[in-house]
Amino acid sequence: MNQAIFGALTNGVTLMRADFSDHAFERHSHDCFALGATTYGIQRFRCKGRQYDSRPGDLVLFNPDDDHDGCRGTADGFRYTMWYVPAAFVASCVDGKRYFAKPHAADRQLAEAFGALSACLAQTPAESLRAETLMRAFLGTMLARHGERPRAGAGPAAIGAATLARVKDHIRTYYAHDITVSDLALVAGLSRAHLTRAFTAAYHMPPHVYLNAVRVAQAQALIRRGTPLAAVALECGFADQSHLTRRFKGSVGVTPSAWQRMQRGAAFTS
């Protein structure tokens, strides 16, 4: 059985506990930080072209827009707990912007502390001040131990950060449209092949993966507002509700209808 439980913590942070026997995530990314700990089995994933096996006591640490997939590493499946944390909240927890240096870290002490804090926060959702204080302190510790500041000169310097930023802005603006590589190449003033290579090199994912991440994030926002799923599919650029379901589950791990029930704090199976 594939099961996930979602819950809202504080400052836009979402908690997810997942138990997957055979679910496989397709390649995707998030517009926020996604950090957590594996609690059972082997959580196998690829990030930035490299494979990792996360075992109990290991941390999984994704920066915003880090492309990754995920599946079981053995027939036993895997379990994990994850926080999805807005980038602005992370930035406010430390002195200057920090990012995780690697997507995987073996740190049993911190993983156990993460599990204990997650359980504590889930049990007392109404204590916002306490939750925020504990979470800020923990994120500061985690980034101090496993984070890094952006390196000077890092980023899409080869063709200009502003050029690729325009491409990302175009995708965020027109995500509901059937965007083509030609559209993006025109925005960037590059050939289609050059645009695809430059975007992938800069952001570690091709444009279509980023587009899907934007669409899924917009779908989540509409679902939170109670928009019917058929309307969500059309408003977010999916061909139909079935298309939405496939892409949503491939990125989030559960179907849109199951994720919708998260708003009531219910456990659900995918």
mmCIF file of N, CA, C and O in Angstrom, residues 97-166:
data_model
loop_
_atom_site.group_PDB
_atom_site.id
_atom_site.type_symbol
_atom_site.label_atom_id
_atom_site.label_comp_id
_atom_site.label_asym_id
_atom_site.label_seq_id
_atom_site.Cartn_x
_atom_site.Cartn_y
_atom_site.Cartn_z
ATOM 1 N N LYS A 97 21.328 34.218 2.609
ATOM 2 C CA LYS A 97 20.774 33.025 1.975
ATOM 3 C C LYS A 97 21.766 31.867 2.060
ATOM 4 O O LYS A 97 22.946 32.027 1.823
ATOM 5 N N ARG A 98 21.254 30.719 2.393
ATOM 6 C CA ARG A 98 22.058 29.512 2.449
ATOM 7 C C ARG A 98 21.339 28.410 1.684
ATOM 8 O O ARG A 98 20.118 28.402 1.570
ATOM 9 N N TYR A 99 22.105 27.453 1.210
ATOM 10 C CA TYR A 99 21.553 26.332 0.464
ATOM 11 C C TYR A 99 22.209 25.050 0.951
ATOM 12 O O TYR A 99 23.310 25.069 1.508
ATOM 13 N N PHE A 100 21.543 23.944 0.734
ATOM 14 C CA PHE A 100 22.140 22.671 1.092
ATOM 15 C C PHE A 100 23.244 22.325 0.103
ATOM 16 O O PHE A 100 23.080 22.453 -1.106
ATOM 17 N N ALA A 101 24.370 21.875 0.634
ATOM 18 C CA ALA A 101 25.521 21.579 -0.207
ATOM 19 C C ALA A 101 25.305 20.323 -1.036
ATOM 20 O O ALA A 101 25.743 20.248 -2.184
ATOM 21 N N LYS A 102 24.636 19.317 -0.461
ATOM 22 C CA LYS A 102 24.390 18.056 -1.152
ATOM 23 C C LYS A 102 22.969 17.590 -0.835
ATOM 24 O O LYS A 102 22.439 17.907 0.233
ATOM 25 N N PRO A 103 22.367 16.802 -1.733
ATOM 26 C CA PRO A 103 20.992 16.355 -1.497
ATOM 27 C C PRO A 103 20.868 15.179 -0.541
ATOM 28 O O PRO A 103 19.752 14.771 -0.207
ATOM 29 N N HIS A 104 21.982 14.644 -0.073
ATOM 30 C CA HIS A 104 21.937 13.479 0.808
ATOM 31 C C HIS A 104 23.039 13.599 1.846
ATOM 32 O O HIS A 104 24.168 13.989 1.533
ATOM 33 N N ALA A 105 22.706 13.292 3.091
ATOM 34 C CA ALA A 105 23.702 13.353 4.161
ATOM 35 C C ALA A 105 23.408 12.270 5.189
ATOM 36 O O ALA A 105 22.256 12.072 5.584
ATOM 37 N N ALA A 106 24.444 11.562 5.624
ATOM 38 C CA ALA A 106 24.318 10.577 6.692
ATOM 39 C C ALA A 106 24.572 11.295 8.013
ATOM 40 O O ALA A 106 25.711 11.636 8.326
ATOM 41 N N ASP A 107 23.515 11.577 8.746
ATOM 42 C CA ASP A 107 23.626 12.323 10.007
ATOM 43 C C ASP A 107 22.532 11.805 10.942
ATOM 44 O O ASP A 107 21.467 12.392 11.060
ATOM 45 N N ARG A 108 22.809 10.670 11.569
ATOM 46 C CA ARG A 108 21.785 10.014 12.397
ATOM 47 C C ARG A 108 21.299 10.913 13.530
ATOM 48 O O ARG A 108 20.098 10.948 13.834
ATOM 49 N N GLN A 109 22.201 11.652 14.150
ATOM 50 C CA GLN A 109 21.806 12.519 15.264
ATOM 51 C C GLN A 109 20.791 13.554 14.809
ATOM 52 O O GLN A 109 19.753 13.754 15.449
ATOM 53 N N LEU A 110 21.067 14.216 13.688
ATOM 54 C CA LEU A 110 20.162 15.245 13.201
ATOM 55 C C LEU A 110 18.874 14.629 12.660
ATOM 56 O O LEU A 110 17.791 15.200 12.791
ATOM 57 N N ALA A 111 18.979 13.453 12.050
ATOM 58 C CA ALA A 111 17.789 12.779 11.537
ATOM 59 C C ALA A 111 16.850 12.399 12.671
ATOM 60 O O ALA A 111 15.621 12.544 12.561
ATOM 61 N N GLU A 112 17.396 11.918 13.773
ATOM 62 C CA GLU A 112 16.565 11.565 14.921
ATOM 63 C C GLU A 112 15.936 12.807 15.537
ATOM 64 O O GLU A 112 14.762 12.787 15.943
ATOM 65 N N ALA A 113 16.696 13.902 15.596
ATOM 66 C CA ALA A 113 16.147 15.156 16.119
ATOM 67 C C ALA A 113 15.035 15.672 15.219
ATOM 68 O O ALA A 113 14.015 16.189 15.701
ATOM 69 N N PHE A 114 15.210 15.518 13.908
ATOM 70 C CA PHE A 114 14.177 15.923 12.952
ATOM 71 C C PHE A 114 12.903 15.121 13.168
ATOM 72 O O PHE A 114 11.800 15.673 13.175
ATOM 73 N N GLY A 115 13.030 13.815 13.344
ATOM 74 C CA GLY A 115 11.854 12.978 13.568
ATOM 75 C C GLY A 115 11.126 13.344 14.842
ATOM 76 O O GLY A 115 9.890 13.420 14.866
ATOM 77 N N ALA A 116 11.889 13.590 15.917
ATOM 78 C CA ALA A 116 11.266 13.953 17.191
ATOM 79 C C ALA A 116 10.562 15.300 17.098
ATOM 80 O O ALA A 116 9.441 15.472 17.608
ATOM 81 N N LEU A 117 11.187 16.260 16.432
ATOM 82 C CA LEU A 117 10.576 17.582 16.305
ATOM 83 C C LEU A 117 9.335 17.521 15.419
ATOM 84 O O LEU A 117 8.321 18.159 15.713
ATOM 85 N N SER A 118 9.386 16.742 14.356
ATOM 86 C CA SER A 118 8.226 16.604 13.478
ATOM 87 C C SER A 118 7.037 16.039 14.235
ATOM 88 O O SER A 118 5.902 16.512 14.093
ATOM 89 N N ALA A 119 7.272 15.016 15.053
ATOM 90 C CA ALA A 119 6.196 14.418 15.846
ATOM 91 C C ALA A 119 5.650 15.419 16.848
ATOM 92 O O ALA A 119 4.431 15.513 17.052
ATOM 93 N N CYS A 120 6.529 16.195 17.448
ATOM 94 C CA CYS A 120 6.115 17.200 18.433
ATOM 95 C C CYS A 120 5.253 18.280 17.787
ATOM 96 O O CYS A 120 4.198 18.641 18.306
ATOM 97 N N LEU A 121 5.680 18.776 16.647
ATOM 98 C CA LEU A 121 4.944 19.842 15.970
ATOM 99 C C LEU A 121 3.596 19.353 15.458
ATOM 100 O O LEU A 121 2.608 20.091 15.474
ATOM 101 N N ALA A 122 3.535 18.114 15.017
ATOM 102 C CA ALA A 122 2.280 17.569 14.502
ATOM 103 C C ALA A 122 1.248 17.389 15.603
ATOM 104 O O ALA A 122 0.043 17.468 15.355
ATOM 105 N N GLN A 123 1.705 17.188 16.825
ATOM 106 C CA GLN A 123 0.792 16.963 17.939
ATOM 107 C C GLN A 123 0.231 18.256 18.516
ATOM 108 O O GLN A 123 -0.823 18.256 19.143
ATOM 109 N N THR A 124 0.919 19.378 18.290
ATOM 110 C CA THR A 124 0.480 20.660 18.863
ATOM 111 C C THR A 124 0.413 21.721 17.780
ATOM 112 O O THR A 124 1.161 22.698 17.797
ATOM 113 N N PRO A 125 -0.489 21.562 16.790
ATOM 114 C CA PRO A 125 -0.519 22.482 15.652
ATOM 115 C C PRO A 125 -0.967 23.898 15.998
ATOM 116 O O PRO A 125 -0.738 24.818 15.231
ATOM 117 N N ALA A 126 -1.606 24.085 17.153
ATOM 118 C CA ALA A 126 -2.136 25.406 17.484
ATOM 119 C C ALA A 126 -1.099 26.317 18.123
ATOM 120 O O ALA A 126 -1.319 27.520 18.270
ATOM 121 N N GLU A 127 0.040 25.778 18.547
ATOM 122 C CA GLU A 127 1.048 26.575 19.232
ATOM 123 C C GLU A 127 2.007 27.185 18.211
ATOM 124 O O GLU A 127 3.155 26.772 18.056
ATOM 125 N N SER A 128 1.545 28.205 17.524
ATOM 126 C CA SER A 128 2.290 28.765 16.394
ATOM 127 C C SER A 128 3.629 29.350 16.811
ATOM 128 O O SER A 128 4.650 29.135 16.137
ATOM 129 N N LEU A 129 3.651 30.118 17.909
ATOM 130 C CA LEU A 129 4.895 30.759 18.327
ATOM 131 C C LEU A 129 5.938 29.717 18.702
ATOM 132 O O LEU A 129 7.106 29.808 18.287
ATOM 133 N N ARG A 130 5.528 28.719 19.442
ATOM 134 C CA ARG A 130 6.457 27.650 19.840
ATOM 135 C C ARG A 130 6.945 26.890 18.613
ATOM 136 O O ARG A 130 8.141 26.607 18.475
ATOM 137 N N ALA A 131 6.017 26.572 17.713
ATOM 138 C CA ALA A 131 6.388 25.823 16.517
ATOM 139 C C ALA A 131 7.392 26.599 15.675
ATOM 140 O O ALA A 131 8.393 26.050 15.206
ATOM 141 N N GLU A 132 7.138 27.887 15.477
ATOM 142 C CA GLU A 132 8.030 28.688 14.650
ATOM 143 C C GLU A 132 9.404 28.819 15.294
ATOM 144 O O GLU A 132 10.434 28.735 14.620
ATOM 145 N N THR A 133 9.449 29.011 16.616
ATOM 146 C CA THR A 133 10.721 29.153 17.314
ATOM 147 C C THR A 133 11.562 27.884 17.192
ATOM 148 O O THR A 133 12.762 27.935 16.875
ATOM 149 N N LEU A 134 10.937 26.730 17.433
ATOM 150 C CA LEU A 134 11.662 25.466 17.349
ATOM 151 C C LEU A 134 12.116 25.189 15.912
ATOM 152 O O LEU A 134 13.235 24.712 15.683
ATOM 153 N N MET A 135 11.253 25.501 14.953
ATOM 154 C CA MET A 135 11.582 25.233 13.568
ATOM 155 C C MET A 135 12.726 26.126 13.086
ATOM 156 O O MET A 135 13.632 25.670 12.382
ATOM 157 N N ARG A 136 12.697 27.400 13.470
ATOM 158 C CA ARG A 136 13.770 28.300 13.080
ATOM 159 C C ARG A 136 15.111 27.832 13.641
ATOM 160 O O ARG A 136 16.138 27.842 12.949
ATOM 161 N N ALA A 137 15.107 27.420 14.886
ATOM 162 C CA ALA A 137 16.347 26.960 15.507
ATOM 163 C C ALA A 137 16.871 25.712 14.810
ATOM 164 O O ALA A 137 18.076 25.585 14.545
ATOM 165 N N PHE A 138 15.962 24.799 14.477
ATOM 166 C CA PHE A 138 16.386 23.562 13.837
ATOM 167 C C PHE A 138 16.920 23.815 12.427
ATOM 168 O O PHE A 138 17.945 23.259 12.027
ATOM 169 N N LEU A 139 16.230 24.652 11.657
ATOM 170 C CA LEU A 139 16.702 24.958 10.305
ATOM 171 C C LEU A 139 18.068 25.629 10.347
ATOM 172 O O LEU A 139 18.935 25.372 9.500
ATOM 173 N N GLY A 140 18.266 26.504 11.329
ATOM 174 C CA GLY A 140 19.572 27.137 11.473
ATOM 175 C C GLY A 140 20.671 26.123 11.728
ATOM 176 O O GLY A 140 21.762 26.191 11.141
ATOM 177 N N THR A 141 20.380 25.148 12.600
ATOM 178 C CA THR A 141 21.349 24.094 12.884
ATOM 179 C C THR A 141 21.618 23.236 11.655
ATOM 180 O O THR A 141 22.769 22.915 11.330
ATOM 181 N N MET A 142 20.547 22.873 10.940
ATOM 182 C CA MET A 142 20.697 22.018 9.771
ATOM 183 C C MET A 142 21.515 22.704 8.680
ATOM 184 O O MET A 142 22.388 22.100 8.054
ATOM 185 N N LEU A 143 21.257 23.990 8.458
ATOM 186 C CA LEU A 143 21.991 24.713 7.422
ATOM 187 C C LEU A 143 23.433 24.979 7.837
ATOM 188 O O LEU A 143 24.335 24.998 6.993
ATOM 189 N N ALA A 144 23.647 25.182 9.126
ATOM 190 C CA ALA A 144 25.016 25.381 9.598
ATOM 191 C C ALA A 144 25.846 24.121 9.382
ATOM 192 O O ALA A 144 27.040 24.181 9.070
ATOM 193 N N ARG A 145 25.212 22.964 9.538
ATOM 194 C CA ARG A 145 25.929 21.700 9.412
ATOM 195 C C ARG A 145 26.028 21.210 7.971
ATOM 196 O O ARG A 145 27.036 20.627 7.580
ATOM 197 N N HIS A 146 24.990 21.429 7.182
ATOM 198 C CA HIS A 146 24.951 20.851 5.837
ATOM 199 C C HIS A 146 24.708 21.880 4.735
ATOM 200 O O HIS A 146 24.428 21.502 3.598
ATOM 201 N N GLY A 147 24.828 23.161 5.056
ATOM 202 C CA GLY A 147 24.568 24.193 4.070
ATOM 203 C C GLY A 147 25.826 24.847 3.550
ATOM 204 O O GLY A 147 26.931 24.610 4.031
ATOM 205 N N GLU A 148 25.634 25.675 2.561
ATOM 206 C CA GLU A 148 26.730 26.446 1.996
ATOM 207 C C GLU A 148 26.162 27.733 1.434
ATOM 208 O O GLU A 148 24.992 27.807 1.059
ATOM 209 N N ARG A 149 26.984 28.753 1.382
ATOM 210 C CA ARG A 149 26.569 29.991 0.726
ATOM 211 C C ARG A 149 26.783 29.855 -0.774
ATOM 212 O O ARG A 149 27.674 29.126 -1.217
ATOM 213 N N PRO A 150 25.979 30.539 -1.584
ATOM 214 C CA PRO A 150 26.205 30.483 -3.035
ATOM 215 C C PRO A 150 27.616 30.912 -3.374
ATOM 216 O O PRO A 150 28.116 31.904 -2.848
ATOM 217 N N ARG A 151 28.280 30.144 -4.199
ATOM 218 C CA ARG A 151 29.650 30.478 -4.581
ATOM 219 C C ARG A 151 29.679 31.652 -5.545
ATOM 220 O O ARG A 151 28.814 31.786 -6.406
ATOM 221 N N ALA A 152 30.677 32.491 -5.418
ATOM 222 C CA ALA A 152 30.828 33.618 -6.334
ATOM 223 C C ALA A 152 30.972 33.088 -7.751
ATOM 224 O O ALA A 152 31.753 32.182 -8.013
ATOM 225 N N GLY A 153 30.204 33.649 -8.638
ATOM 226 C CA GLY A 153 30.280 33.230 -10.018
ATOM 227 C C GLY A 153 29.423 32.038 -10.355
ATOM 228 O O GLY A 153 29.388 31.596 -11.497
ATOM 229 N N ALA A 154 28.729 31.454 -9.340
ATOM 230 C CA ALA A 154 27.880 30.305 -9.617
ATOM 231 C C ALA A 154 26.649 30.761 -10.370
ATOM 232 O O ALA A 154 26.182 31.876 -10.218
ATOM 233 N N GLY A 155 26.125 29.874 -11.185
ATOM 234 C CA GLY A 155 24.901 30.220 -11.890
ATOM 235 C C GLY A 155 25.097 30.253 -13.385
ATOM 236 O O GLY A 155 26.176 29.963 -13.909
ATOM 237 N N PRO A 156 24.080 30.641 -14.106
ATOM 238 C CA PRO A 156 24.100 30.572 -15.567
ATOM 239 C C PRO A 156 24.852 31.735 -16.216
ATOM 240 O O PRO A 156 24.305 32.510 -16.991
ATOM 241 N N ALA A 157 26.146 31.861 -15.893
ATOM 242 C CA ALA A 157 26.899 33.012 -16.389
ATOM 243 C C ALA A 157 27.195 32.925 -17.878
ATOM 244 O O ALA A 157 27.446 33.935 -18.532
ATOM 245 N N ALA A 158 27.196 31.699 -18.416
ATOM 246 C CA ALA A 158 27.626 31.530 -19.804
ATOM 247 C C ALA A 158 26.815 32.369 -20.779
ATOM 248 O O ALA A 158 27.361 32.955 -21.704
ATOM 249 N N ILE A 159 25.506 32.431 -20.595
ATOM 250 C CA ILE A 159 24.707 33.256 -21.494
ATOM 251 C C ILE A 159 24.002 34.377 -20.750
ATOM 252 O O ILE A 159 23.201 35.098 -21.337
ATOM 253 N N GLY A 160 24.257 34.506 -19.460
ATOM 254 C CA GLY A 160 23.675 35.591 -18.704
ATOM 255 C C GLY A 160 22.500 35.144 -17.853
ATOM 256 O O GLY A 160 21.542 34.547 -18.352
ATOM 257 N N ALA A 161 22.599 35.428 -16.571
ATOM 258 C CA ALA A 161 21.528 35.043 -15.650
ATOM 259 C C ALA A 161 20.219 35.731 -16.012
ATOM 260 O O ALA A 161 19.140 35.147 -15.877
ATOM 261 N N ALA A 162 20.291 36.966 -16.464
ATOM 262 C CA ALA A 162 19.069 37.717 -16.778
ATOM 263 C C ALA A 162 18.309 37.066 -17.936
ATOM 264 O O ALA A 162 17.075 37.043 -17.953
ATOM 265 N N THR A 163 19.040 36.530 -18.881
ATOM 266 C CA THR A 163 18.392 35.881 -20.028
ATOM 267 C C THR A 163 17.593 34.665 -19.595
ATOM 268 O O THR A 163 16.421 34.501 -19.956
ATOM 269 N N LEU A 164 18.214 33.812 -18.792
ATOM 270 C CA LEU A 164 17.511 32.617 -18.342
ATOM 271 C C LEU A 164 16.422 32.962 -17.336
ATOM 272 O O LEU A 164 15.399 32.261 -17.244
ATOM 273 N N ALA A 165 16.610 34.036 -16.594
ATOM 274 C CA ALA A 165 15.552 34.473 -15.676
ATOM 275 C C ALA A 165 14.304 34.878 -16.459
ATOM 276 O O ALA A 165 13.173 34.637 -16.021
ATOM 277 N N ARG A 166 14.500 35.488 -17.619
ATOM 278 C CA ARG A 166 13.352 35.849 -18.466
ATOM 279 C C ARG A 166 12.610 34.594 -18.930
ATOM 280 O O ARG A 166 11.377 34.583 -19.023
#
